């Protein structure tokens, strides 16, 4: 049995357990499931906009793609619901430090101490994303979405308005 | 995926109770499989988890301190025991096995016991995996072209688990059920089998017997060990006995050899180790019972000395004459009846007695010497008187020879007379002190 296979078995079992855990004891504001029941590495999650934030009332769908090395390496997260945020790429990709592989240097500007650790779980990832959305003043240093970052700096009211509109639209889309 | 159970055991365990969070690996979030601890930061993970994590990034997954494979070692035995003793369900619980045991025993259960463990075809004729409980009925189409029991040419579904007409015995046969019959009738029998309700009891009992056998074995081992220790001790005791030899005593109440005490041939009493050969003198003079002649009159209370004693006589040491009648000095013999300590005590007492005897003898010699001196002095006085008488007589004779008063210059000095007379000189010369003590003046005055 090759190493890759045993590692994928390990990530499969860990992911299965975490999914079961999340479904048995749901965390407030999070629901999780598989895109395809035969592929444990592709998750679809729904985040409910945290109350008292711009995202309140919104339903934000995202995909989690886990590598076979999980939990040694982090998953990738990508919103399907259109988002407007300096730390979310225009294509929906989420750029937060705990999702960055600890070894690559392309994010050299951020402190390595915030990057991925094998001790993280799906739940801890999603909670970090919720806390990212809850922040009133998004960090605009080294943004993933430059336009959004510029708007935060120059036209905060316009930025808020745009986020509110997307949140409303996401709620409508969810009910369709 | 199901066949990979042996390589990733840790992930397929199903724990009976919630496990203490301290025993969970924070990488795979299950209780440690093979717990490994980092030397630098003392974090514990599964061995496989931390090794694969280091392969991805050489850092501690918890605190990011630099880490290499050399920094990882097996966790302490306590941790290893704690996880290997966690109760788990059988891997085949979903298939119907409700066995549960310590985690470390599960492998054994699957390998040797579990009825639901899939096993490869025993005859290697097919690629199927068959549950252990179905192994007996596992067959291949070409094995059973015809059934030997019922002569059916091509056994159908009714023969899936053996021929229904085959003669079988009850599964409780080992416990005493004598039923035999068609295989097809066995389930019916089982419902009525008197042994069926006792199934649990038999199980419990056989477990107990196994436990007792194990215990028995353990006790046997222990016994052997003790027998060895005992042998060695006995050897030591023998060596000790040999060293102590005549002094070795059985406890007073041991009725070792009750006749010895009354036997006159063995005055030394019980000698379990042939002491009489070893100390031949101890068999002499058993009837001598007067160890204290008058010389010891001051201390007749030698209660320490038992009656068996042999006086040693030293007649030649006594002064050859007078005053005390010839006495024998009695010294306690080597007493072999009591304990070693007793013997030492009696030897010491003998030494004391000897010391006293020596002192006493010395004193007696002093007295004899003084008496002798007095006697010599008296004799001397007698001799002195005799000499004086002789001197006077000599003088008178001399005076008679020289006529009248004309002695004048020719008068002889008495000393001259003595020195001139060879007899007197020899008598007086042997008493030089006397020569001076005889006053010449008294002679001249006469
Ligand atoms: Zn682990
Ligand atoms: Zn550490
Ligand atoms: Zn089992
Ligand atoms: Zn077969
Ligand atoms: Zn048949
Ligand atoms: Zn029966």
XYZ file of C-alpha atoms and ligand atoms in Angstrom:
628
model
C 0.000 0.000 0.000
C 1.580 3.289 -1.070
C 1.983 6.225 1.192
C -0.353 8.455 -0.803
C -3.122 5.903 -0.519
C -2.794 5.506 3.224
C -2.687 9.254 3.639
C -5.824 9.649 1.557
C -7.518 7.007 3.656
C -6.562 8.976 6.729
C -7.896 12.265 5.348
C -11.082 10.490 4.241
C -11.758 9.170 7.681
C -10.929 12.422 9.410
C -13.175 14.367 7.046
C -15.985 11.879 7.463
C -15.779 12.219 11.200
C -15.725 16.012 11.051
C -18.713 16.073 8.727
C -20.638 13.715 10.988
C -19.702 15.865 13.957
C -20.927 19.032 12.238
C -24.192 17.404 11.235
C -24.776 15.863 14.636
C -23.929 18.998 16.609
C -24.413 21.947 14.238
C -22.485 25.125 14.934
C -24.600 28.231 14.846
C -24.490 29.884 11.433
C -22.898 26.893 9.682
C -24.316 23.986 7.756
C -22.195 21.554 5.821
C -22.641 18.722 3.323
C -20.949 16.978 0.440
C -21.175 18.171 -3.145
C -21.121 14.558 -4.252
C -21.795 11.774 -1.756
C -18.950 9.713 -3.244
C -16.342 12.411 -2.845
C -15.513 13.305 0.708
C -12.917 15.845 -0.458
C -15.489 18.307 -1.921
C -17.744 20.035 0.575
C -20.495 22.543 0.137
C -21.063 24.787 3.125
C -23.635 27.446 3.889
C -22.725 30.341 6.116
C -25.508 32.435 7.593
C -24.614 36.116 7.807
C -23.726 36.935 11.399
C -26.257 39.212 13.135
C -25.402 42.901 13.606
C -23.102 42.867 10.599
C -23.459 43.917 6.972
C -24.015 40.256 6.182
C -26.947 39.776 8.527
C -29.752 37.773 6.939
C -27.622 36.584 4.027
C -26.973 32.958 3.066
C -23.539 32.450 1.594
C -22.709 29.267 -0.201
C -19.096 28.136 -0.528
C -17.058 25.147 -1.635
C -14.305 23.559 0.412
C -11.775 21.505 -1.550
C -9.605 19.342 0.655
C -6.221 18.001 -0.427
C -5.533 14.304 0.204
C -2.911 15.442 2.728
C -5.558 17.018 4.926
C -5.150 17.879 7.778
C -1.459 18.338 7.140
C -2.321 20.803 4.373
C -5.263 23.260 4.387
C -8.330 23.060 2.119
C -9.166 25.777 -0.436
C -12.352 27.752 0.090
C -14.286 29.476 -2.592
C -17.593 31.332 -2.295
C -20.199 30.515 -4.920
C -22.436 33.288 -3.768
C -21.062 36.581 -5.171
C -19.081 38.388 -2.497
C -17.577 41.873 -2.156
C -14.704 41.892 0.311
C -11.040 42.928 0.210
C -9.954 39.435 1.357
C -12.124 37.515 -1.124
C -10.953 37.231 -4.706
C -13.425 38.330 -7.372
C -13.825 34.633 -8.289
C -14.871 33.879 -4.688
C -11.565 32.434 -3.432
C -11.042 33.168 0.226
C -7.680 34.588 1.222
C -7.176 34.287 4.943
C -3.955 33.364 6.623
C -5.101 30.148 8.283
C -5.871 28.735 4.829
C -2.339 29.407 3.623
C 0.019 26.495 3.464
C 2.626 27.098 6.115
C 5.547 26.401 3.786
C 4.970 28.563 0.759
C 6.504 31.971 0.675
C 4.135 33.845 -1.570
C 2.462 35.304 1.476
C 5.753 36.353 3.002
C 4.268 39.556 4.304
C 2.008 37.869 6.799
C 3.193 36.357 10.007
C 3.783 32.641 9.679
C 2.193 32.180 13.058
C -1.278 32.741 11.616
C -0.969 30.150 8.872
C -2.392 26.675 8.637
C -1.689 24.148 11.360
C -2.691 20.486 11.181
C -4.613 21.046 14.399
C -7.223 23.148 12.605
C -10.629 21.720 11.709
C -13.377 22.572 9.243
C -15.202 24.184 12.089
C -12.258 26.380 13.036
C -11.843 27.427 9.381
C -15.496 28.396 9.011
C -15.484 30.261 12.307
C -12.494 32.297 11.107
C -14.338 33.126 7.895
C -17.398 34.214 9.877
C -15.198 36.392 12.027
C -13.644 37.833 8.845
C -17.122 38.799 7.638
C -18.069 40.189 11.043
C -15.299 42.760 11.071
C -16.650 46.271 10.478
C -13.391 47.565 9.059
C -11.921 44.968 6.722
C -8.154 44.850 6.476
C -7.154 46.436 3.195
C -3.427 45.650 3.299
C -2.404 43.281 0.490
C -5.962 42.744 -0.668
C -7.273 39.867 -2.746
C -9.883 42.132 -4.283
C -8.129 45.454 -5.000
C -11.254 47.253 -6.144
C -13.112 46.361 -2.968
C -10.135 47.442 -0.884
C -9.957 50.801 -2.670
C -13.658 51.312 -2.100
C -13.285 50.524 1.627
C -10.635 53.202 1.847
C -12.295 55.841 -0.303
C -16.017 55.183 -0.165
C -16.905 53.136 2.886
C -20.606 53.981 2.587
C -20.686 52.764 -1.019
C -18.843 49.605 0.013
C -21.363 48.915 2.786
C -24.237 49.496 0.458
C -22.858 47.061 -2.073
C -22.301 44.362 0.579
C -25.834 44.844 1.939
C -27.268 44.466 -1.533
C -25.327 41.264 -2.190
C -26.479 39.901 1.182
C -30.099 40.610 0.322
C -29.680 38.993 -3.072
C -28.098 35.932 -1.491
C -31.126 35.526 0.769
C -33.472 35.743 -2.214
C -31.356 33.241 -4.164
C -31.453 30.853 -1.245
C -35.245 30.813 -1.215
C -35.501 30.214 -4.953
C -11.183 0.389 1.766
C -12.448 -2.206 4.202
C -9.441 -4.400 3.583
C -7.056 -1.681 4.736
C -8.029 -2.234 8.359
C -4.593 -3.427 9.389
C -2.627 -0.449 8.147
C -4.722 2.364 9.573
C -6.079 0.763 12.642
C -6.193 3.950 14.655
C -8.825 5.395 12.389
C -11.079 2.386 12.356
C -11.384 1.971 16.095
C -14.778 2.617 17.488
C -14.513 3.581 21.122
C -17.096 2.457 23.649
C -16.898 5.558 25.824
C -15.994 9.172 25.256
C -12.229 9.342 25.450
C -10.371 11.771 27.676
C -9.503 14.731 25.402
C -5.916 14.604 26.638
C -5.498 11.303 24.852
C -6.622 12.676 21.480
C -4.122 13.380 18.764
C -4.779 16.889 17.555
C -3.881 15.955 13.998
C -6.243 13.051 13.441
C -8.488 13.866 16.431
C -8.635 10.283 17.594
C -6.972 8.666 20.595
C -3.279 8.182 19.927
C -2.503 5.112 17.918
C 1.178 4.799 18.726
C 1.734 7.827 20.962
C 4.892 9.769 20.166
C 6.211 12.760 22.085
C 8.415 15.547 20.827
C 11.574 16.021 22.854
C 11.780 19.766 22.337
C 8.225 20.826 23.195
C 6.723 17.685 24.759
C 3.668 17.546 22.535
C 2.163 14.151 21.905
C 0.742 12.869 18.606
C 0.229 9.573 16.873
C 3.522 8.357 15.543
C 2.210 8.243 11.963
C 0.546 11.650 12.267
C 3.610 13.492 13.495
C 5.883 11.724 11.000
C 3.726 12.649 8.039
C 3.328 16.191 9.415
C 7.118 16.562 9.659
C 7.420 15.249 6.107
C 5.154 18.102 4.973
C 6.710 20.728 7.204
C 9.459 20.274 9.799
C 7.593 22.118 12.528
C 5.556 21.173 15.552
C 1.907 21.257 14.384
C 0.919 22.934 17.642
C 3.537 25.551 18.398
C 5.516 25.664 15.134
C 8.829 25.082 16.882
C 11.343 23.486 14.494
C 11.101 19.727 14.586
C 12.809 16.791 12.896
C 12.174 13.059 13.069
C 15.036 12.732 15.549
C 13.118 14.922 17.984
C 10.255 12.433 18.134
C 10.300 9.475 20.459
C 7.776 7.041 21.842
C 5.591 8.564 24.521
C 5.878 7.455 28.125
C 4.595 3.952 28.930
C 1.730 5.409 30.967
C 0.299 7.158 27.946
C 0.839 4.110 25.780
C -0.952 1.917 28.287
C -3.783 4.381 28.719
C -4.590 4.370 25.036
C -4.046 0.688 24.453
C -6.419 -0.126 27.286
C -9.268 2.013 25.968
C -12.369 -0.119 25.395
C -13.371 -0.432 21.756
C -16.093 -2.178 19.808
C -15.255 -4.841 17.302
C -14.560 -3.431 13.849
C -17.376 -5.616 12.520
C -19.992 -4.244 14.855
C -22.061 -3.160 11.869
C -21.965 -6.731 10.577
C -23.293 -8.090 13.870
C -20.339 -8.686 16.185
C -21.070 -7.103 19.558
C -17.694 -7.955 21.056
C -15.909 -5.206 22.970
C -12.458 -5.326 24.498
C -9.340 -3.335 25.240
C -7.959 -1.747 22.124
C -4.749 -3.748 22.302
C -6.735 -6.994 22.239
C -8.843 -6.146 19.205
C -6.249 -7.335 16.741
C -6.210 -10.705 18.456
C -10.021 -10.816 18.420
C -10.119 -10.150 14.710
C -7.326 -12.555 13.943
C -8.510 -15.506 15.987
C -12.067 -15.075 17.187
C -14.342 -12.675 15.369
C -16.990 -14.606 13.498
C -17.524 -11.651 11.178
C -13.922 -11.162 10.122
C -13.666 -11.681 6.361
C -11.088 -14.318 5.573
C -9.675 -15.361 2.215
C -10.877 -18.587 0.700
C -9.295 -21.380 2.770
C -8.654 -23.391 -0.353
C -7.473 -20.407 -2.392
C -9.929 -21.403 -5.062
C -11.698 -18.080 -5.326
C -11.036 -14.433 -4.572
C -13.947 -14.145 -2.198
C -13.585 -13.039 1.396
C -15.758 -15.164 3.632
C -16.816 -14.351 7.175
C -15.301 -16.719 9.677
C -18.708 -18.032 10.686
C -19.514 -18.878 7.066
C -16.230 -20.577 6.412
C -17.574 -24.078 7.008
C -20.330 -23.704 4.517
C -18.127 -22.021 1.951
C -17.953 -24.132 -1.148
C -17.202 -23.892 -4.809
C -19.522 -25.093 -7.516
C -17.021 -27.666 -8.721
C -16.451 -29.102 -5.211
C -19.961 -30.294 -4.912
C -20.860 -31.516 -8.289
C -22.764 -34.133 -6.433
C -23.670 -34.233 -2.761
C -22.284 -37.342 -1.109
C -24.952 -37.322 1.565
C -28.115 -37.094 -0.428
C -26.788 -38.013 -3.848
C -28.135 -34.803 -5.372
C -26.314 -34.278 -8.671
C -26.126 -30.494 -8.695
C -26.706 -29.090 -5.227
C -29.008 -26.105 -5.332
C -29.641 -23.228 -2.920
C -30.764 -25.671 -0.230
C -27.106 -26.754 -0.034
C -25.778 -23.247 0.447
C -24.786 -23.999 4.022
C -24.156 -27.707 3.672
C -26.428 -30.576 2.917
C -29.633 -30.384 4.930
C -29.537 -34.159 5.305
C -26.000 -34.256 6.672
C -25.709 -35.761 10.126
C -24.566 -33.105 12.544
C -24.392 -32.848 16.282
C -25.591 -30.032 18.495
C -23.265 -27.094 18.922
C -23.471 -27.721 22.658
C -21.964 -31.145 22.252
C -18.814 -30.112 24.145
C -21.038 -29.308 27.120
C -22.873 -32.603 27.004
C -25.748 -32.418 24.489
C -26.026 -35.790 22.812
C -28.361 -34.719 20.062
C -27.437 -35.652 16.518
C -29.595 -35.304 13.500
C -30.110 -33.661 10.158
C -28.506 -30.316 9.694
C -31.868 -28.928 8.657
C -33.315 -29.899 12.036
C -30.629 -28.290 14.080
C -32.271 -24.849 14.448
C -35.399 -26.612 15.756
C -33.346 -28.568 18.175
C -31.517 -25.500 19.374
C -34.816 -23.973 20.430
C -35.503 -26.954 22.653
C -31.926 -27.828 23.551
C -31.631 -27.752 27.355
C -28.125 -26.405 26.999
C -29.106 -23.407 24.921
C -30.345 -21.284 27.874
C -27.099 -22.078 29.679
C -25.029 -20.755 26.797
C -24.034 -17.629 28.689
C -23.202 -19.681 31.732
C -20.921 -21.961 29.737
C -19.219 -18.983 28.226
C -18.694 -17.414 31.629
C -17.498 -20.673 33.037
C -14.992 -21.317 30.329
C -13.679 -17.803 30.804
C -13.354 -18.471 34.489
C -11.564 -21.729 33.873
C -9.134 -20.013 31.562
C -8.494 -17.388 34.213
C -8.012 -20.053 36.856
C -5.642 -21.984 34.633
C -3.621 -18.863 34.120
C -3.598 -18.248 37.838
C -2.640 -21.843 38.430
C 0.278 -21.519 36.055
C 1.355 -18.368 37.792
C 1.222 -20.084 41.166
C 3.177 -23.033 39.814
C 5.864 -20.711 38.584
C 5.926 -18.997 41.921
C 6.175 -22.322 43.696
C 9.121 -23.342 41.571
C 10.783 -20.080 42.350
C 10.167 -20.561 46.054
C 11.406 -24.141 45.907
C 14.615 -22.865 44.412
C 14.949 -20.244 47.146
C 14.159 -22.909 49.722
C 16.844 -25.229 48.356
C 19.394 -22.518 48.519
C 18.367 -21.591 52.043
C 18.585 -25.218 53.093
C 22.057 -25.400 51.669
C 22.993 -22.298 53.636
C 21.524 -23.775 56.788
C 23.544 -26.944 56.283
C 26.691 -24.929 55.852
C 25.810 -22.990 58.997
C 25.124 -26.187 60.926
C 28.467 -27.546 59.857
C 30.213 -24.406 61.058
C 28.401 -24.333 64.392
C 28.655 -28.095 64.638
C 28.423 -29.120 68.307
C 26.780 -25.868 69.264
C 23.923 -26.258 66.836
C 20.783 -26.786 68.898
C 17.291 -27.594 67.940
C 14.712 -25.547 69.764
C 14.146 -26.795 73.309
C 10.722 -28.220 72.618
C 11.812 -30.187 69.567
C 11.536 -33.851 70.550
C 14.499 -34.641 68.370
C 16.074 -37.531 70.242
C 14.438 -38.015 73.618
C 16.589 -41.014 74.612
C 19.877 -39.158 74.483
C 19.276 -37.215 77.678
C 18.966 -40.363 79.740
C 21.781 -42.219 78.008
C 24.954 -42.342 80.063
C 27.144 -43.071 77.100
C 26.668 -39.600 75.736
C 27.397 -37.126 78.500
C 27.354 -34.193 76.124
C 23.634 -34.512 75.589
C 22.027 -34.132 72.232
C 24.644 -34.004 69.543
C 22.738 -34.103 66.305
C 25.833 -33.866 64.161
C 28.097 -36.547 65.609
C 29.780 -34.112 67.897
C 31.374 -36.890 69.869
C 33.608 -37.724 66.937
C 34.532 -34.164 66.504
C 35.403 -33.590 70.171
C 36.533 -36.965 71.397
C 37.587 -35.846 74.894
C 34.070 -34.871 75.770
C 33.135 -38.472 76.392
C 35.438 -38.908 79.395
C 34.558 -39.273 83.082
C 30.868 -38.674 83.097
C 30.691 -39.407 86.852
C 33.048 -36.696 88.034
C 30.682 -34.353 89.808
C 32.959 -32.467 92.173
C 34.336 -29.632 90.173
C 34.834 -27.366 93.184
C 37.607 -28.494 95.539
C 38.223 -26.329 98.637
C 40.287 -23.909 96.634
C 37.082 -22.452 95.189
C 35.147 -22.429 98.443
C 34.393 -18.746 98.140
C 32.328 -19.236 95.009
C 30.456 -22.490 95.013
C 27.487 -20.960 93.264
C 28.619 -21.661 89.722
C 25.133 -22.253 88.505
C 26.228 -21.577 84.953
C 28.128 -24.809 84.915
C 25.969 -27.757 84.082
C 26.736 -31.015 85.924
C 28.743 -32.564 83.094
C 32.251 -31.335 83.639
C 35.657 -32.925 83.692
C 38.241 -31.471 86.082
C 41.675 -30.974 84.629
C 44.406 -31.800 87.101
C 47.748 -30.074 87.327
C 49.417 -31.726 90.338
C 52.938 -30.823 89.258
C 52.148 -27.153 89.462
C 51.596 -27.256 93.198
C 54.355 -26.518 95.669
C 55.964 -29.801 96.638
C 55.490 -29.521 100.362
C 53.440 -28.599 103.412
C 50.585 -26.285 104.467
C 47.893 -27.057 101.858
C 47.265 -30.725 101.185
C 47.828 -31.620 97.518
C 44.846 -30.212 95.650
C 43.671 -30.554 92.104
C 42.711 -27.371 90.296
C 39.467 -27.910 88.572
C 38.704 -26.101 85.326
C 35.384 -26.464 83.587
C 35.695 -28.642 80.507
C 34.596 -27.428 77.102
C 30.895 -27.481 77.655
C 29.064 -28.560 74.520
C 25.617 -28.809 76.002
C 24.530 -25.221 75.865
C 24.525 -22.626 73.176
C 27.640 -21.134 71.704
C 27.198 -18.163 73.972
C 26.884 -20.457 76.930
C 30.161 -22.101 75.979
C 31.883 -18.749 75.713
C 30.536 -17.765 79.113
C 31.758 -20.966 80.698
C 35.185 -20.587 79.071
C 35.372 -17.091 80.442
C 34.430 -18.361 83.879
C 37.188 -20.949 83.621
C 39.651 -18.190 82.873
C 38.446 -16.291 85.945
C 38.871 -19.406 88.051
C 42.395 -19.936 86.687
C 43.277 -16.341 87.432
C 42.093 -16.793 90.999
C 44.082 -20.004 91.333
C 47.227 -18.310 90.107
C 46.740 -15.478 92.570
C 46.100 -17.899 95.414
C 49.224 -19.907 94.583
C 51.265 -16.748 94.466
C 50.021 -15.778 97.886
C 50.859 -19.188 99.286
C 54.347 -18.965 97.899
C 54.785 -15.585 99.565
C 53.788 -17.039 102.930
C 56.151 -19.982 102.510
C 58.974 -17.647 101.642
C 58.350 -15.460 104.705
C 58.289 -18.512 106.966
C 61.533 -19.695 105.470
C 63.129 -16.331 106.051
C 62.174 -16.345 109.732
C 63.630 -19.792 110.116
C 66.897 -18.784 108.469
C 67.116 -15.688 110.667
C 66.684 -17.841 113.780
C 69.400 -20.243 112.631
C 71.649 -17.334 111.945
C 71.121 -15.997 115.453
C 72.107 -19.430 116.831
C 75.271 -19.447 114.746
C 76.136 -15.952 115.923
C 75.849 -17.020 119.580
C 78.044 -20.054 118.936
C 80.702 -17.941 117.272
C 80.716 -15.529 120.157
C 81.217 -18.436 122.616
C 84.085 -19.807 120.556
C 85.702 -16.436 120.407
C 85.555 -16.086 124.181
C 87.046 -19.496 124.604
C 89.838 -18.737 122.179
C 90.565 -15.528 124.023
C 90.720 -17.263 127.354
C 93.114 -19.818 125.966
C 95.377 -17.106 124.617
C 95.348 -15.314 127.940
C 96.288 -18.473 129.675
C 99.323 -18.942 127.403
C 100.752 -15.435 127.916
C 101.907 -15.170 131.481
C 100.358 -12.719 133.864
C 100.337 -9.050 133.106
C 103.226 -8.888 130.691
C 101.166 -8.988 127.711
C 102.190 -5.493 126.603
C 103.192 -5.223 122.909
C 103.053 -8.880 122.395
C 99.379 -8.957 123.012
C 97.663 -10.286 119.905
C 95.024 -8.446 118.053
C 91.846 -10.650 117.984
C 91.429 -9.958 114.324
C 94.962 -11.032 113.736
C 94.113 -14.098 115.620
C 91.205 -14.860 113.471
C 93.019 -14.207 110.258
C 95.898 -16.219 111.549
C 93.722 -19.125 112.363
C 92.702 -20.879 109.137
C 89.694 -22.630 110.660
C 88.174 -19.476 112.060
C 88.855 -17.618 108.858
C 86.953 -20.198 106.873
C 83.980 -20.158 109.270
C 83.794 -16.393 109.515
C 84.628 -15.806 105.879
C 81.452 -17.401 104.793
C 79.568 -14.850 106.958
C 81.197 -11.612 106.037
C 78.418 -9.561 107.680
C 78.992 -11.390 110.923
C 82.657 -10.591 110.907
C 81.838 -6.941 111.115
C 78.907 -7.319 113.481
C 80.984 -9.059 116.146
C 82.171 -6.189 118.277
C 85.899 -6.489 118.803
C 85.755 -4.067 121.712
C 83.749 -6.488 123.763
C 86.499 -9.047 123.229
C 89.210 -6.661 124.241
C 87.295 -5.700 127.313
C 87.110 -9.201 128.477
Zn -3.132 11.176 15.166
Zn 5.098 21.346 20.054
Zn -15.876 -9.180 16.239
Zn -13.548 -20.075 -2.016
Zn -27.081 -32.907 0.149
Zn -28.398 -29.415 21.842
